[in-house]
Short mmCIF file of C-alpha atoms in Angstrom, two decimals:
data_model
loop_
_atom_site.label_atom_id
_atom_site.label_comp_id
_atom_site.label_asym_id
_atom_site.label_seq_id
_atom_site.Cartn_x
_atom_site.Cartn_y
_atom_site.Cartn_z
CA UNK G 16 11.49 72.54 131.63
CA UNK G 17 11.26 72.54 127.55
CA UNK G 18 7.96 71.54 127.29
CA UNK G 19 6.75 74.65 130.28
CA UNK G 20 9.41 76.88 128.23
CA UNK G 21 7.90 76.29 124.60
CA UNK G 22 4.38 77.08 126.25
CA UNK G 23 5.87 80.32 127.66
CA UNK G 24 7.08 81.27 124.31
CA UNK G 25 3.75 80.32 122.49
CA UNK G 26 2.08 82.44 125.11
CA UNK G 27 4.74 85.34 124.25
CA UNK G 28 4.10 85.40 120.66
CA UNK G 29 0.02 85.12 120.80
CA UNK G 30 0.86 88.51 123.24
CA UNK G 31 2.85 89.84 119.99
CA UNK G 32 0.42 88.70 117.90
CA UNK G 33 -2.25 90.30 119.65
CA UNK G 34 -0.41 93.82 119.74
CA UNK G 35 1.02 93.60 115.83
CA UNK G 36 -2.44 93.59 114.22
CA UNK G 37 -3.88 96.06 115.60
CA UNK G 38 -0.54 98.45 115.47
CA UNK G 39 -0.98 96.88 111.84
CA UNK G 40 -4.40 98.52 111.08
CA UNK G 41 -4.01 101.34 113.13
CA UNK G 42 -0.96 102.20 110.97
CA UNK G 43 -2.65 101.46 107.97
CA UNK G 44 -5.28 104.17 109.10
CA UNK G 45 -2.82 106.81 110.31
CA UNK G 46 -1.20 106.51 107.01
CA UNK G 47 -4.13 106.65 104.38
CA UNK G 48 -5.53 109.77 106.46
CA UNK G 49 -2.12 111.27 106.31
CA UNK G 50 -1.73 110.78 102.63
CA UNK G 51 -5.36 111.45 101.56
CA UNK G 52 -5.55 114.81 103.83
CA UNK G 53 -2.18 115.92 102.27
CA UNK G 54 -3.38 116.20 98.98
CA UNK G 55 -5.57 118.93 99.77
CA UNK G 56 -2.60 120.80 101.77
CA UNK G 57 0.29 122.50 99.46
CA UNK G 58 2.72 120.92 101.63
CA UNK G 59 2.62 116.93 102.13
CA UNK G 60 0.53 116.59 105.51
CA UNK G 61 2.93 114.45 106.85
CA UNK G 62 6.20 116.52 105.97
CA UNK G 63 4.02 119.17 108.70
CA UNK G 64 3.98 116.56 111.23
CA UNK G 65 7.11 115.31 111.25
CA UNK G 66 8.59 119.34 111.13
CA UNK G 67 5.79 119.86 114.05
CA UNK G 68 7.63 117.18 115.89
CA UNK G 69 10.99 117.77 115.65
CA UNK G 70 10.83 121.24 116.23
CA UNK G 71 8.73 120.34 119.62
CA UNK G 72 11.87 117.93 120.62
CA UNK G 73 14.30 121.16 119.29
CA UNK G 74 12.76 123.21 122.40
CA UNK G 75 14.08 119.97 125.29
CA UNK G 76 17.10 118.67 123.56
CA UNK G 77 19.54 119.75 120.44
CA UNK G 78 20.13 116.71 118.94
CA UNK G 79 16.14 116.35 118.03
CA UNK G 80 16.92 115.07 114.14
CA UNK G 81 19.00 112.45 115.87
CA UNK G 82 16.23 111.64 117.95
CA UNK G 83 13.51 111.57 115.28
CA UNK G 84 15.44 108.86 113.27
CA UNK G 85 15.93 106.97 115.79
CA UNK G 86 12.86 106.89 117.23
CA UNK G 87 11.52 105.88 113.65
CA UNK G 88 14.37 103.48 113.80
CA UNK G 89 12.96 102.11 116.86
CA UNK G 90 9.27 101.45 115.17
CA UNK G 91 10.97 99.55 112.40
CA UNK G 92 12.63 96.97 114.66
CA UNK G 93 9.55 96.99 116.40
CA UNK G 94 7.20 96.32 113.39
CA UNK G 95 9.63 93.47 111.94
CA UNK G 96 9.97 91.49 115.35
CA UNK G 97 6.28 91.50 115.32
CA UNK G 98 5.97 90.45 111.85
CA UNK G 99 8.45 87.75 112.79
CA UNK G 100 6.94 86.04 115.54
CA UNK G 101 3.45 86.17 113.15
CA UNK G 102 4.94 84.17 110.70
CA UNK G 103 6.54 82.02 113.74
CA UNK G 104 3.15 81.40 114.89
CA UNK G 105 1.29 80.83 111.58
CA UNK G 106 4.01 78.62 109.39
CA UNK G 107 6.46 77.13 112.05
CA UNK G 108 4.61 75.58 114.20
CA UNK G 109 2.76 73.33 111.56
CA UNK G 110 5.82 72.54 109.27
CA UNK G 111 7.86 71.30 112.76
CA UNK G 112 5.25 69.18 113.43
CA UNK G 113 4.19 68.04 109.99
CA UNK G 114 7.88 67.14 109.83
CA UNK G 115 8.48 66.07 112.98
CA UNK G 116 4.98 63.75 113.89
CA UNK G 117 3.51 63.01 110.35
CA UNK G 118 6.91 61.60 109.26
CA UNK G 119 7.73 59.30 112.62
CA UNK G 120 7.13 55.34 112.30
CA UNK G 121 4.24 55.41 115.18
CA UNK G 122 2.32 58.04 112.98
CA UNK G 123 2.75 56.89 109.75
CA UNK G 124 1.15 53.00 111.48
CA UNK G 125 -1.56 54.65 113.14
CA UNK G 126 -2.87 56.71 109.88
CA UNK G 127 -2.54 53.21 107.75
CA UNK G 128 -4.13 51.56 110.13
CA UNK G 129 -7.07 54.28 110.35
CA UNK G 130 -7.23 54.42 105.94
CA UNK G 131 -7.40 50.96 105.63
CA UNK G 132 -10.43 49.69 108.54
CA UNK G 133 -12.28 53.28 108.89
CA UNK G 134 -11.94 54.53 105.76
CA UNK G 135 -11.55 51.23 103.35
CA UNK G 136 -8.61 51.50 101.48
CA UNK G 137 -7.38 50.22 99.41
CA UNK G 138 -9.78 52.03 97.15
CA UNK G 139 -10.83 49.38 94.03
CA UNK G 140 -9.01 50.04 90.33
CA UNK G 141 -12.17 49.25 88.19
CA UNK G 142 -12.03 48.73 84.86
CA UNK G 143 -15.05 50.44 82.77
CA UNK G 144 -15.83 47.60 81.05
CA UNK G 145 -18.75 49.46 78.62
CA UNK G 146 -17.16 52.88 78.64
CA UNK G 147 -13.78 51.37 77.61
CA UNK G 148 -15.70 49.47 74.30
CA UNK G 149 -17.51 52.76 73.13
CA UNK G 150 -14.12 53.96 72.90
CA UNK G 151 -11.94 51.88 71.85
CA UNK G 152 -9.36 52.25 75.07
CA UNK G 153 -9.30 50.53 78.40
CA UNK G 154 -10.20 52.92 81.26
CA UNK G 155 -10.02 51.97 84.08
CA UNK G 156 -11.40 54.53 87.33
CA UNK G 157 -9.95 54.90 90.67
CA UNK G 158 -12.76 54.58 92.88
CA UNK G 159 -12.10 57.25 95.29
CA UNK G 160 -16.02 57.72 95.82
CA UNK G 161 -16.18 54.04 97.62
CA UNK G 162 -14.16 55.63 100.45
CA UNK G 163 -16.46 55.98 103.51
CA UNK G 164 -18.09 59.56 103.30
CA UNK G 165 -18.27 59.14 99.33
CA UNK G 166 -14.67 60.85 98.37
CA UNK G 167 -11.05 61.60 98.39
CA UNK G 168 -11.27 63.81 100.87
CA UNK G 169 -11.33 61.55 103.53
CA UNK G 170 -7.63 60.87 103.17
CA UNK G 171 -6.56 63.84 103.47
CA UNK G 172 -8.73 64.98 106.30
CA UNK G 173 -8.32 61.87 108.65
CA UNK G 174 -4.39 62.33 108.36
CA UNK G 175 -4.43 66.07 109.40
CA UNK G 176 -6.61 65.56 112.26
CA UNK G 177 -4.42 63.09 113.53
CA UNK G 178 -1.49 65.31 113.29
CA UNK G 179 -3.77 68.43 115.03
CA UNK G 180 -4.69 65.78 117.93
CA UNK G 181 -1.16 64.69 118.27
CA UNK G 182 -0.09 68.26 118.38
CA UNK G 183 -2.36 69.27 121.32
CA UNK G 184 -5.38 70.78 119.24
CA UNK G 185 -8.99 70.97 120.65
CA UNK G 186 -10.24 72.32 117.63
CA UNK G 187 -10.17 71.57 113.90
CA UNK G 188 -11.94 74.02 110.97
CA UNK G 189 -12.21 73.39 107.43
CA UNK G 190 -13.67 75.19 104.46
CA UNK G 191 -15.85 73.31 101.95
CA UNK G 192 -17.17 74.44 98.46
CA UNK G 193 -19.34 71.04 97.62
CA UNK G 194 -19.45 69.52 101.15
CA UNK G 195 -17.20 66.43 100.48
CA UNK G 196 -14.19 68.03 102.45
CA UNK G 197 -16.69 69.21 105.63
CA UNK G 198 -18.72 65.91 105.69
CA UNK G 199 -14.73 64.22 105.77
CA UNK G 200 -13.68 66.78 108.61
CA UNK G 201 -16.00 66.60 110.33
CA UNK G 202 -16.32 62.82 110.42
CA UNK G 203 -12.24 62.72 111.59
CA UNK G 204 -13.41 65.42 114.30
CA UNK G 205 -16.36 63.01 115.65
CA UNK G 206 -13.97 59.51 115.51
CA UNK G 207 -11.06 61.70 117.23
CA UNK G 208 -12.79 63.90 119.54
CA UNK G 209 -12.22 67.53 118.52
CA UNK G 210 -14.25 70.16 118.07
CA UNK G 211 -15.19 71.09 114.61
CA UNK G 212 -16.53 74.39 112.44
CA UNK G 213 -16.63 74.09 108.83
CA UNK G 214 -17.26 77.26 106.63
CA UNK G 215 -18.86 77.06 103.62
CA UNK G 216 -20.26 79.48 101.24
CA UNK G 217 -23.96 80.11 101.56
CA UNK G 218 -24.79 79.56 97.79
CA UNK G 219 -23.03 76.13 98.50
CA UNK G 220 -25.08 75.17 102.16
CA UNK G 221 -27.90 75.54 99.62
CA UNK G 222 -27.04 73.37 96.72
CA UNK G 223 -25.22 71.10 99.35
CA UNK G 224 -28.05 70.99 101.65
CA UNK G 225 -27.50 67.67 102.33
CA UNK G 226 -24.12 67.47 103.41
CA UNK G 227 -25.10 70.36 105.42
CA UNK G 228 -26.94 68.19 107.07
CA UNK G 229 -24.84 65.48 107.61
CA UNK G 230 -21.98 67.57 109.13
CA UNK G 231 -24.27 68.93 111.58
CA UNK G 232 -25.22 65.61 112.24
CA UNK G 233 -21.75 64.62 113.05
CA UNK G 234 -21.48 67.49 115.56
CA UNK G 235 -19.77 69.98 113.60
CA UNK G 236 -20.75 73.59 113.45
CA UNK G 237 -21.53 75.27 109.94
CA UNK G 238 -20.56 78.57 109.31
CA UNK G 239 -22.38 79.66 106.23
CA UNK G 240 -20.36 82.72 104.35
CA UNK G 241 -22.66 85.54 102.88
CA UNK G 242 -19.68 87.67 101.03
CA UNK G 243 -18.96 87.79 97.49
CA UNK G 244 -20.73 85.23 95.89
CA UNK G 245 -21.01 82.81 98.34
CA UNK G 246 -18.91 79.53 97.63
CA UNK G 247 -15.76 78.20 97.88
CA UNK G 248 -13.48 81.39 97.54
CA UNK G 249 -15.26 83.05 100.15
CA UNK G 250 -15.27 79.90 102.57
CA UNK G 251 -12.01 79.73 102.26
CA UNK G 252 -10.87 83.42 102.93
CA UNK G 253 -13.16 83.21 106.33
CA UNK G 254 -11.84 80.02 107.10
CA UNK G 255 -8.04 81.31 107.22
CA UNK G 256 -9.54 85.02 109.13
CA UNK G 257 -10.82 82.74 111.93
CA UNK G 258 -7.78 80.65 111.89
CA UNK G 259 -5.28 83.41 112.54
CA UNK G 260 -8.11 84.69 115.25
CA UNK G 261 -7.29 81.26 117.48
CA UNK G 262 -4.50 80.13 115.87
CA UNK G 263 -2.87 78.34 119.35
CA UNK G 264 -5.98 76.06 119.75
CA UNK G 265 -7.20 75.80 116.18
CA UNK G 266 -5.64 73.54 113.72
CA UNK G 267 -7.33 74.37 109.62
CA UNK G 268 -7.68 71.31 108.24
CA UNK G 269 -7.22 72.54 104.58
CA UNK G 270 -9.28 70.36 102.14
CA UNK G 271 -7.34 71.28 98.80
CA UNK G 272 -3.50 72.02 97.82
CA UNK G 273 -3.90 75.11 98.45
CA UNK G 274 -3.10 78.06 100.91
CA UNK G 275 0.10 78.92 102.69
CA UNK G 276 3.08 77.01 103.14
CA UNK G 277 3.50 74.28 104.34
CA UNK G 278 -0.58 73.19 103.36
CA UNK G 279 -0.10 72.69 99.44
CA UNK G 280 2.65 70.05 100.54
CA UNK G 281 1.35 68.40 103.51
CA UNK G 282 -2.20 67.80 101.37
CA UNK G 283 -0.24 66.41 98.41
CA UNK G 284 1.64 63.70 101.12
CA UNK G 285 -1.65 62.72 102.67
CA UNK G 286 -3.21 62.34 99.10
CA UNK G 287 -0.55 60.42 97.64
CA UNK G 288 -1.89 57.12 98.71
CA UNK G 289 -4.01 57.62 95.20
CA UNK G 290 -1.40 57.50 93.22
CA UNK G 291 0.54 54.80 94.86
CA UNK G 292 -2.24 52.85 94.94
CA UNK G 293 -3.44 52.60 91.25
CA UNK G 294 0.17 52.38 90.41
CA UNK G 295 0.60 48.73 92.26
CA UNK G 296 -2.87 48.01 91.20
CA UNK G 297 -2.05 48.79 87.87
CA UNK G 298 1.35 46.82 87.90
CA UNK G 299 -0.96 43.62 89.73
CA UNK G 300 -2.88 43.48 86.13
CA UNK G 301 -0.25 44.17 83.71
CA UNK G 302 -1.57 47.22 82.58
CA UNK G 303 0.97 50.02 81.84
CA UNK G 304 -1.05 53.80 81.99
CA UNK G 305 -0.87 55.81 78.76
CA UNK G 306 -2.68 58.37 80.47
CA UNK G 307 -3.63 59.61 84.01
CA UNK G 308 -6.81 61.90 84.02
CA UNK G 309 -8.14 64.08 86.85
CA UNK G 310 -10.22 66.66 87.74
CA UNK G 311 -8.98 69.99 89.03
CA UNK G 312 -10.03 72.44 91.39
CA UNK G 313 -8.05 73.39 93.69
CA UNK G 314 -6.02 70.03 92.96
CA UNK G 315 -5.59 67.69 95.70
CA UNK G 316 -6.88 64.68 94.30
CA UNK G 317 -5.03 65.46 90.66
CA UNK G 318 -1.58 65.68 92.40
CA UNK G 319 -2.80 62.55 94.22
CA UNK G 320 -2.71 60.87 91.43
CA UNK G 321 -0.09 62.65 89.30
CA UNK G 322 2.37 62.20 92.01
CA UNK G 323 3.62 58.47 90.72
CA UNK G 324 3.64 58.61 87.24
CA UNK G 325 5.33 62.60 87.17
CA UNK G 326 8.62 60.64 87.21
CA UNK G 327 7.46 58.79 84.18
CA UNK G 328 7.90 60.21 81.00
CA UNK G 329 6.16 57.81 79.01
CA UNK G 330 2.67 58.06 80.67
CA UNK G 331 0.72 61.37 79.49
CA UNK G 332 -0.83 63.33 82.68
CA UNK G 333 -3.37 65.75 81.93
CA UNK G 334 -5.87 67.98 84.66
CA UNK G 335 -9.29 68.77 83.16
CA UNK G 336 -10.38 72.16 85.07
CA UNK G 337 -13.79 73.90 84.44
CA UNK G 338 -14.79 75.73 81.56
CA UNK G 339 -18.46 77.04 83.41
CA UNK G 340 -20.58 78.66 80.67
CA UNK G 341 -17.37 78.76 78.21
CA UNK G 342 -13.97 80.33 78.66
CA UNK G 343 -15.15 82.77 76.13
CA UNK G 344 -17.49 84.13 78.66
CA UNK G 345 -16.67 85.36 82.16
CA UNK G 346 -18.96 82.78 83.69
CA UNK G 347 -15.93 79.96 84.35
CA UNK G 348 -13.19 78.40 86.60
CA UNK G 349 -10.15 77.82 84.22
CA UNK G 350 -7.46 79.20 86.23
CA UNK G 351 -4.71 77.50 84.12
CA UNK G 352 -6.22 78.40 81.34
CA UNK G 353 -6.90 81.49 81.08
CA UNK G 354 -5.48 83.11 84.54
CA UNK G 355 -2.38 84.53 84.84
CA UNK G 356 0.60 84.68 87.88
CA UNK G 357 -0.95 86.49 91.44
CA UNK G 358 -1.42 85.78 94.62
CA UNK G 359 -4.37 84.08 96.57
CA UNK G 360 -4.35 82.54 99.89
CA UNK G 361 -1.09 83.02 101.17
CA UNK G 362 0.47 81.05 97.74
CA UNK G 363 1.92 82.35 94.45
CA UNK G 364 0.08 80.73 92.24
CA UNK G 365 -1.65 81.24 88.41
CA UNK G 366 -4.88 83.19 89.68
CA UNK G 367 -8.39 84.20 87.73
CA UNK G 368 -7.51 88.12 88.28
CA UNK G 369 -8.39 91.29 86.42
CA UNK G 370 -5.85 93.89 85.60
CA UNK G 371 -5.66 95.30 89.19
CA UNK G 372 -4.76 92.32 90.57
CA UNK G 373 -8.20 91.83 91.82
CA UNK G 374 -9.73 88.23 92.27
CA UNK G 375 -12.41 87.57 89.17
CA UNK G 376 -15.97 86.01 90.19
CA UNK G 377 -16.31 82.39 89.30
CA UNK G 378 -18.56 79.49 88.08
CA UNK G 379 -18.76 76.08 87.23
CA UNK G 380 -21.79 73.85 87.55
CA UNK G 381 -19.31 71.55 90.07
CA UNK G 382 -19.39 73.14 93.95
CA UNK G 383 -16.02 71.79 94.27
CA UNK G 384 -14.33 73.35 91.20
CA UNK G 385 -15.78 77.15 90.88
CA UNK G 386 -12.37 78.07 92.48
CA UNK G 387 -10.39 81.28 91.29
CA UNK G 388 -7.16 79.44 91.81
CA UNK G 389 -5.27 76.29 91.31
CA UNK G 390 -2.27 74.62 93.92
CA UNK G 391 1.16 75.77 93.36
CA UNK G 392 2.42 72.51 91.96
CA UNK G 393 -0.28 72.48 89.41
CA UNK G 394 0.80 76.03 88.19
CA UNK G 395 4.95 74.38 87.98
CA UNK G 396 3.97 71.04 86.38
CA UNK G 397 2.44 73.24 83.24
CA UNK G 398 4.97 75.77 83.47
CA UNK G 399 7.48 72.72 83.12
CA UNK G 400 5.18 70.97 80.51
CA UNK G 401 4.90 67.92 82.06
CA UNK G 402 0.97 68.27 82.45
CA UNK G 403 -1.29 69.03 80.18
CA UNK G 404 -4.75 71.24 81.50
CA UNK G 405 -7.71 71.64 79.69
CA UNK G 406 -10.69 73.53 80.16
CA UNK G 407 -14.59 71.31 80.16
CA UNK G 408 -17.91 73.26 79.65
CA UNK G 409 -21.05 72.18 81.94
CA UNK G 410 -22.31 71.19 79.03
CA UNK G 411 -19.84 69.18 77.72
CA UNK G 412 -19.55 67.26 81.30
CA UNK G 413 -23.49 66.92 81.44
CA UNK G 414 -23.50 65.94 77.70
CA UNK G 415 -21.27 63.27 78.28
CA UNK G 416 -23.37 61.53 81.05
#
């Protein structure tokens, strides 16, 4: 009887759903026509309506003012239950069962036993023998690219596929800026047998042709996205549109630690076998870290990492985001350098914005890190000054190879 009742309910709220956005938009209209037409009138356009009304409800009942406000009353209540049940359906549904299924013993075994004979963990702790010599420091490199499909992003990916399968999902969708995250959702989709559309920006399926290639070879549909400039912002903006479209039988597989609650958390969990991974490897060779060093874009593999040694004080942790052309131009993708508090993707976050509030254009020579954001944790750790960012030119990066 639960189990036929909780469907009931779902089915309730995708009707509510349904009927909010358009009453949404339709509102939306009615109001900017109002306002815009009542600028040419002496009196406010809508103070002529709502007199028009009430003296039409004067001529069948008296108490017509009484009747107005609660009628508008009415609309309120109406408008916030909607709005309730939409955030129902979008943030608590994945949160219970993030909480509920990722955290339980027979999960937790499954995904360990999935990271370490699919997708090779542990990843190897290789000390940079050469590298280390020219200057003077041991470094040693987390080998995240020996993971099968070449990245991180496997991690992350495999784990919330799981969680969408074990939750009922037919259907998984990602967005992808240099393919990693697709090729890695895509691969989860084909070993757990789920559907699978991955949107990516159409700049991107060209200068990521081949991972184009291989997600389509692993069954998955691309979506290329033609707006804006055509990478990972806009990917990611269609992504979450489609999402909301089908949100009962679609599960977004978010690649980065980014986007509405609860994503920026449940990414950082799944990624945090990084972190607690070079730490024991670390500890296995004596070596105690002066300094952790990541990349980052969106983040997920930096707060992989960061997550063990934040509770250190003694180890320095510093994100290296990308400087593009120079920050001094308007060609880059330093969020936390040079971007300021705003909103993106359903998170409060430090955002590349102009004075409107309006998302800036981006670029890096990296498909993975021309992204006009950063995660949410990011933006605390350097308001707390326990990170250090810094912004690295294309040139510098391609200099240094």
């Amino acid at each position: 009887m639960n189990e036929e009742k909780r469907i009931e309910n779902k089915k309730s709220d995708k009707k509510a759903l349904m009927i909010f956005i358009p009453v949404l938009i339709l509102s939306g209209v009615i109001g900017f026509l109002v306002g815009g037409l009542g600028n040419y009138m002496e009196e406010n356009l809508a103070d002529v309506i709502a007199k028009g009304i009430v003296n039409l409800l004067s001529t069948i009942t008296p108490y017509a003012n009484l009747v107005m406000n609660t009628i508008s009353i009415a609309i309120c209540t109406i408008i916030l239950l909607y709005t309730k049940k939409c955030i129902k359906i979008w943030d608590g549904e994945d949160e219970e069962a993030y909480e509920k299924i990722a955290k339980s013993d027979e999960f937790k075994s499954e995904l360990n036993g999935l990271l370490k004979d699919y997708v090779g963990r542990p990843s190897p702790l290789y000390h940079a023998k050469r590298l280390s010599e020219h200057y003077g420091h041991d470094i040693y490199l987390k080998r995240e690219d020996l993971n099968h499909t070449g990245a991180h992003k496997i991690n992350n990916a495999l784990a919330q596929a799981l969680l969408a399968k074990k939750m009922g999902k037919t259907k998984i969708m990602a967005e992808t800026g240099a393919g990693q995250h697709g090729v890695a959702t895509a691969t989860a989709a084909a070993l757990l047998g789920l559907e699978c559309d991955v949107y990516m920006g159409e700049c991107d399926t060209k200068r990521q042709a081949l991972n184009v290639y291989k997600m389509e070879l692993l069954g998955a549909n691309v979506v290329p996205i033609s707006d804006g400039l055509g990478t990972l912002k806009e990917a990611t903006t269609a992504a979450i549109q489609a999402w909301v479209n089908e949100i009962e039988s679609r599960f977004y597989v978010i690649g980065s630690a980014v986007g509405p609650h609860p994503y920026p958390k449940i990414v950082r969990d799944f990624q945090t076998v990084i972190g607690s991974e070079a730490k024991v490897q670390l500890e296995e060779i004596g070596v105690k870290p002066d300094y952790i060093i990541a990349c980052v874009g969106g983040g997920s593999n930096a707060i992989g990492i960061f997550s063990a040694f934040i509770d250190d004080p003694s180890v320095n942790i510093i994100g290296i985001e990308a400087a593009g052309l120079g920050i001094e131009t308007k060609y880059h993708a330093a969020t936390l350098t040079k971007g300021n508090e705003g909103i993106i993707h359903g998170m409060k976050t430090i955002v590349l914005q102009d004075e409107f509030g309006m998302i800036l254009p981006v670029h890096s020579i990296s498909a993975g890190l021309d992204y006009p954001g950063v995660g949410p944790e990011h933006a605390h750790l350097q308001d707390i000054g326990r990170v250090s960012y810094y912004a690295v030119s294309d040139d510098e990066c391609i200099n240094a190879l």
